[in-house]
Amino acid sequence: ANAHYDALSQLGYDATLVHYRLKTHEYSSIYDTLPRIFDHFARHRRVRNPGIVTWTRPPAEEDVAALGQVHDGAYWLSGVDSGTVTVRSHAIAHQVSDPAAAVRTEGDVDEGGPSGRTSAGLRVTKPDPGRSTLRGNSLWVTTRDASRLTVDLRAARLSADELFLGFFDLTGTVHLTLRGVPRGRYLVWVEGRSKPVKVTDGRIVVTVREGQQVALVQRR
């Protein structure tokens, strides 16, 4: 439990750890903490279309894929073949938080539950509220050990025309497929070099190699 809490806290997530001193693995650990659990979930709502999506696909997922159960992305990110990918659409309003600025506290508490054995240590991480990002038609991609990914432009609220792409932490070569591109002729610029692309199937593939950071998709 401590290791899981530490991992979440290091990333700056809203995390709470209640460590009962007089309990073992017993059901009262749950019902003594129910008010705190209900309060935590009441304060959070799932974002239906987030501006930032992170997906990790470990090598073991290959065995699952062989069974026809492919889990390769979430929201408007898909097609992640391996490793970890973080994509950020600046066309969707979102907050950028600093994990180091999260407020972390430790102390003692008594949950006052019905079991009577509710003395506990309490560790809490409150996230940095963050700052609003500047809106724009740009997509930032950070990858670690991934070579393929797909972004649905419509769901990410991005336009294929004058689309700025920023790439970070690349290892090897990354193939980014942009889905939902209107038919037409485009130029794909990667670090000053352009390549003409004719779109008939709604897709453009942008290939960026390690050491390259900037690309632009532009309608001709």
GROMACS .gro file of C-alpha atoms in nm:
model
  220
    1ALA     CA    1   0.000   0.000   0.000
    2ASN     CA    2   0.280   0.242   0.085
    3ALA     CA    3   0.450   0.175  -0.248
    4HIS     CA    4   0.128   0.238  -0.442
    5TYR     CA    5   0.061   0.558  -0.251
    6ASP     CA    6   0.420   0.677  -0.306
    7ALA     CA    7   0.392   0.615  -0.681
    8LEU     CA    8   0.065   0.812  -0.706
    9SER     CA    9   0.199   1.091  -0.485
   10GLN     CA   10   0.516   1.125  -0.690
   11LEU     CA   11   0.299   1.182  -1.000
   12GLY     CA   12   0.103   1.448  -0.814
   13TYR     CA   13  -0.231   1.265  -0.805
   14ASP     CA   14  -0.500   1.318  -0.544
   15ALA     CA   15  -0.413   1.026  -0.315
   16THR     CA   16  -0.496   0.919   0.041
   17LEU     CA   17  -0.355   0.634   0.248
   18VAL     CA   18  -0.516   0.529   0.577
   19HIS     CA   19  -0.301   0.280   0.769
   20TYR     CA   20  -0.493   0.122   1.058
   21ARG     CA   21  -0.268   0.017   1.343
   22LEU     CA   22  -0.502  -0.237   1.508
   23LYS     CA   23  -0.641  -0.416   1.204
   24THR     CA   24  -0.541  -0.707   0.988
   25HIS     CA   25  -0.704  -0.793   0.656
   26GLU     CA   26  -1.064  -0.758   0.770
   27TYR     CA   27  -1.387  -0.622   0.631
   28SER     CA   28  -1.410  -0.349   0.895
   29SER     CA   29  -1.117  -0.177   0.720
   30ILE     CA   30  -1.367  -0.096   0.445
   31TYR     CA   31  -1.680   0.002   0.636
   32ASP     CA   32  -1.485   0.208   0.892
   33THR     CA   33  -1.351   0.412   0.599
   34LEU     CA   34  -1.671   0.437   0.391
   35PRO     CA   35  -1.737   0.808   0.463
   36ARG     CA   36  -1.387   0.897   0.345
   37ILE     CA   37  -1.423   0.676   0.036
   38PHE     CA   38  -1.762   0.824  -0.059
   39ASP     CA   39  -1.630   1.177  -0.010
   40HIS     CA   40  -1.331   1.107  -0.234
   41PHE     CA   41  -1.544   0.981  -0.523
   42ALA     CA   42  -1.803   1.258  -0.475
   43ARG     CA   43  -1.527   1.513  -0.538
   44HIS     CA   44  -1.417   1.356  -0.867
   45ARG     CA   45  -1.583   1.325  -1.205
   46ARG     CA   46  -1.452   1.147  -1.511
   47VAL     CA   47  -1.347   1.387  -1.785
   48ARG     CA   48  -1.522   1.262  -2.098
   49ASN     CA   49  -1.282   1.421  -2.346
   50PRO     CA   50  -0.951   1.504  -2.175
   51GLY     CA   51  -0.686   1.728  -2.325
   52ILE     CA   52  -0.408   1.495  -2.207
   53VAL     CA   53  -0.407   1.118  -2.258
   54THR     CA   54  -0.136   0.882  -2.132
   55TRP     CA   55  -0.133   0.514  -2.226
   56THR     CA   56   0.111   0.239  -2.132
   57ARG     CA   57   0.115  -0.092  -2.312
   58PRO     CA   58   0.347  -0.349  -2.153
   59PRO     CA   59   0.495  -0.634  -2.360
   60ALA     CA   60   0.257  -0.882  -2.191
   61GLU     CA   61  -0.030  -0.720  -2.384
   62GLU     CA   62   0.090  -0.906  -2.695
   63ASP     CA   63  -0.048  -1.229  -2.550
   64VAL     CA   64  -0.386  -1.061  -2.496
   65ALA     CA   65  -0.385  -0.929  -2.852
   66ALA     CA   66  -0.342  -1.283  -2.982
   67LEU     CA   67  -0.682  -1.360  -2.827
   68GLY     CA   68  -0.843  -1.074  -3.014
   69GLN     CA   69  -0.865  -0.848  -2.709
   70VAL     CA   70  -0.668  -0.543  -2.813
   71HIS     CA   71  -0.629  -0.261  -2.560
   72ASP     CA   72  -0.408  -0.009  -2.736
   73GLY     CA   73  -0.534   0.333  -2.629
   74ALA     CA   74  -0.802   0.547  -2.470
   75TYR     CA   75  -1.024   0.841  -2.568
   76TRP     CA   76  -0.877   0.986  -2.892
   77LEU     CA   77  -0.549   0.791  -2.873
   78SER     CA   78  -0.524   0.439  -3.020
   79GLY     CA   79  -0.285   0.208  -3.202
   80VAL     CA   80  -0.010   0.221  -2.938
   81ASP     CA   81   0.212  -0.075  -3.013
   82SER     CA   82   0.429  -0.073  -2.699
   83GLY     CA   83   0.583   0.144  -2.432
   84THR     CA   84   0.426   0.463  -2.299
   85VAL     CA   85   0.269   0.748  -2.496
   86THR     CA   86   0.142   1.084  -2.371
   87VAL     CA   87  -0.047   1.306  -2.616
   88ARG     CA   88  -0.167   1.659  -2.541
   89SER     CA   89  -0.422   1.841  -2.757
   90HIS     CA   90  -0.405   2.216  -2.713
   91ALA     CA   91  -0.740   2.244  -2.887
   92ILE     CA   92  -0.904   2.109  -2.569
   93ALA     CA   93  -0.892   2.332  -2.262
   94HIS     CA   94  -0.707   2.165  -1.978
   95GLN     CA   95  -0.488   2.233  -1.677
   96VAL     CA   96  -0.118   2.149  -1.655
   97SER     CA   97  -0.010   2.060  -1.301
   98ASP     CA   98   0.334   2.035  -1.147
   99PRO     CA   99   0.368   1.712  -0.943
  100ALA     CA  100   0.642   1.873  -0.734
  101ALA     CA  101   0.397   2.147  -0.628
  102ALA     CA  102   0.146   1.901  -0.481
  103VAL     CA  103   0.083   1.943  -0.107
  104ARG     CA  104   0.172   1.633   0.096
  105THR     CA  105   0.081   1.585   0.462
  106GLU     CA  106   0.121   1.306   0.718
  107GLY     CA  107  -0.035   1.264   1.061
  108ASP     CA  108  -0.258   1.060   1.291
  109VAL     CA  109  -0.635   1.022   1.270
  110ASP     CA  110  -0.918   0.825   1.428
  111GLU     CA  111  -1.187   0.743   1.173
  112GLY     CA  112  -1.444   0.682   1.448
  113GLY     CA  113  -1.592   0.380   1.273
  114PRO     CA  114  -1.813   0.113   1.432
  115SER     CA  115  -1.535  -0.139   1.487
  116GLY     CA  116  -1.367   0.080   1.749
  117ARG     CA  117  -1.021  -0.006   1.615
  118THR     CA  118  -0.993   0.301   1.397
  119SER     CA  119  -0.669   0.467   1.510
  120ALA     CA  120  -0.463   0.516   1.194
  121GLY     CA  121  -0.181   0.694   1.024
  122LEU     CA  122  -0.298   0.927   0.746
  123ARG     CA  123  -0.101   1.033   0.439
  124VAL     CA  124  -0.261   1.273   0.193
  125THR     CA  125  -0.147   1.426  -0.137
  126LYS     CA  126  -0.343   1.724  -0.270
  127PRO     CA  127  -0.263   1.796  -0.637
  128ASP     CA  128  -0.130   2.124  -0.766
  129PRO     CA  129  -0.435   2.303  -0.915
  130GLY     CA  130  -0.226   2.377  -1.223
  131ARG     CA  131  -0.248   2.645  -1.485
  132SER     CA  132  -0.458   2.674  -1.799
  133THR     CA  133  -0.278   2.603  -2.125
  134LEU     CA  134  -0.283   2.832  -2.425
  135ARG     CA  135  -0.536   2.715  -2.682
  136GLY     CA  136  -0.412   2.634  -3.031
  137ASN     CA  137  -0.414   2.386  -3.316
  138SER     CA  138  -0.122   2.183  -3.187
  139LEU     CA  139  -0.052   1.831  -3.065
  140TRP     CA  140   0.237   1.739  -2.838
  141VAL     CA  141   0.358   1.379  -2.837
  142THR     CA  142   0.589   1.223  -2.579
  143THR     CA  143   0.690   0.860  -2.630
  144ARG     CA  144   0.901   0.603  -2.452
  145ASP     CA  145   0.971   0.281  -2.643
  146ALA     CA  146   0.668   0.321  -2.870
  147SER     CA  147   0.693   0.324  -3.249
  148ARG     CA  148   0.328   0.358  -3.357
  149LEU     CA  149   0.024   0.552  -3.242
  150THR     CA  150  -0.297   0.696  -3.389
  151VAL     CA  151  -0.478   1.019  -3.300
  152ASP     CA  152  -0.839   1.090  -3.396
  153LEU     CA  153  -0.830   1.457  -3.495
  154ARG     CA  154  -1.204   1.514  -3.466
  155ALA     CA  155  -1.222   1.377  -3.112
  156ALA     CA  156  -0.911   1.576  -3.020
  157ARG     CA  157  -1.079   1.885  -3.176
  158LEU     CA  158  -0.783   1.946  -3.401
  159SER     CA  159  -0.775   2.060  -3.763
  160ALA     CA  160  -0.547   1.893  -4.015
  161ASP     CA  161  -0.472   2.231  -4.174
  162GLU     CA  162  -0.180   2.419  -4.017
  163LEU     CA  163  -0.145   2.149  -3.750
  164PHE     CA  164   0.168   2.190  -3.541
  165LEU     CA  165   0.320   1.871  -3.398
  166GLY     CA  166   0.580   1.861  -3.123
  167PHE     CA  167   0.767   1.538  -3.045
  168PHE     CA  168   0.967   1.468  -2.729
  169ASP     CA  169   1.172   1.183  -2.578
  170LEU     CA  170   1.172   0.983  -2.899
  171THR     CA  171   1.359   0.655  -2.917
  172GLY     CA  172   1.408   0.523  -3.268
  173THR     CA  173   1.140   0.605  -3.525
  174VAL     CA  174   0.779   0.696  -3.444
  175HIS     CA  175   0.492   0.667  -3.694
  176LEU     CA  176   0.200   0.893  -3.599
  177THR     CA  177  -0.124   0.828  -3.787
  178LEU     CA  178  -0.365   1.122  -3.799
  179ARG     CA  179  -0.721   0.999  -3.850
  180GLY     CA  180  -1.015   1.210  -3.966
  181VAL     CA  181  -0.824   1.417  -4.223
  182PRO     CA  182  -1.045   1.573  -4.496
  183ARG     CA  183  -0.968   1.474  -4.853
  184GLY     CA  184  -0.719   1.693  -5.027
  185ARG     CA  185  -0.353   1.763  -5.081
  186TYR     CA  186  -0.123   1.839  -4.790
  187LEU     CA  187   0.239   1.908  -4.714
  188VAL     CA  188   0.403   1.734  -4.420
  189TRP     CA  189   0.701   1.930  -4.292
  190VAL     CA  190   0.958   1.769  -4.064
  191GLU     CA  191   1.240   1.998  -3.954
  192GLY     CA  192   1.230   2.208  -4.269
  193ARG     CA  193   1.181   1.930  -4.523
  194SER     CA  194   0.843   1.887  -4.689
  195LYS     CA  195   0.667   1.586  -4.836
  196PRO     CA  196   0.349   1.614  -5.048
  197VAL     CA  197   0.062   1.386  -4.940
  198LYS     CA  198  -0.268   1.322  -5.116
  199VAL     CA  199  -0.541   1.215  -4.871
  200THR     CA  200  -0.825   0.996  -4.999
  201ASP     CA  201  -0.881   0.764  -4.700
  202GLY     CA  202  -0.892   1.019  -4.417
  203ARG     CA  203  -0.542   0.944  -4.288
  204ILE     CA  204  -0.196   1.096  -4.287
  205VAL     CA  205   0.108   0.917  -4.144
  206VAL     CA  206   0.380   1.143  -4.005
  207THR     CA  207   0.715   0.970  -3.951
  208VAL     CA  208   0.959   1.131  -3.709
  209ARG     CA  209   1.298   0.994  -3.610
  210GLU     CA  210   1.496   1.026  -3.290
  211GLY     CA  211   1.646   1.374  -3.265
  212GLN     CA  212   1.366   1.536  -3.469
  213GLN     CA  213   1.117   1.739  -3.270
  214VAL     CA  214   0.893   1.949  -3.492
  215ALA     CA  215   0.647   1.872  -3.771
  216LEU     CA  216   0.371   2.063  -3.947
  217VAL     CA  217   0.080   1.943  -4.157
  218GLN     CA  218  -0.038   2.208  -4.401
  219ARG     CA  219  -0.305   2.206  -4.673
  220ARG     CA  220  -0.165   2.285  -5.016
   0.00000   0.00000   0.00000
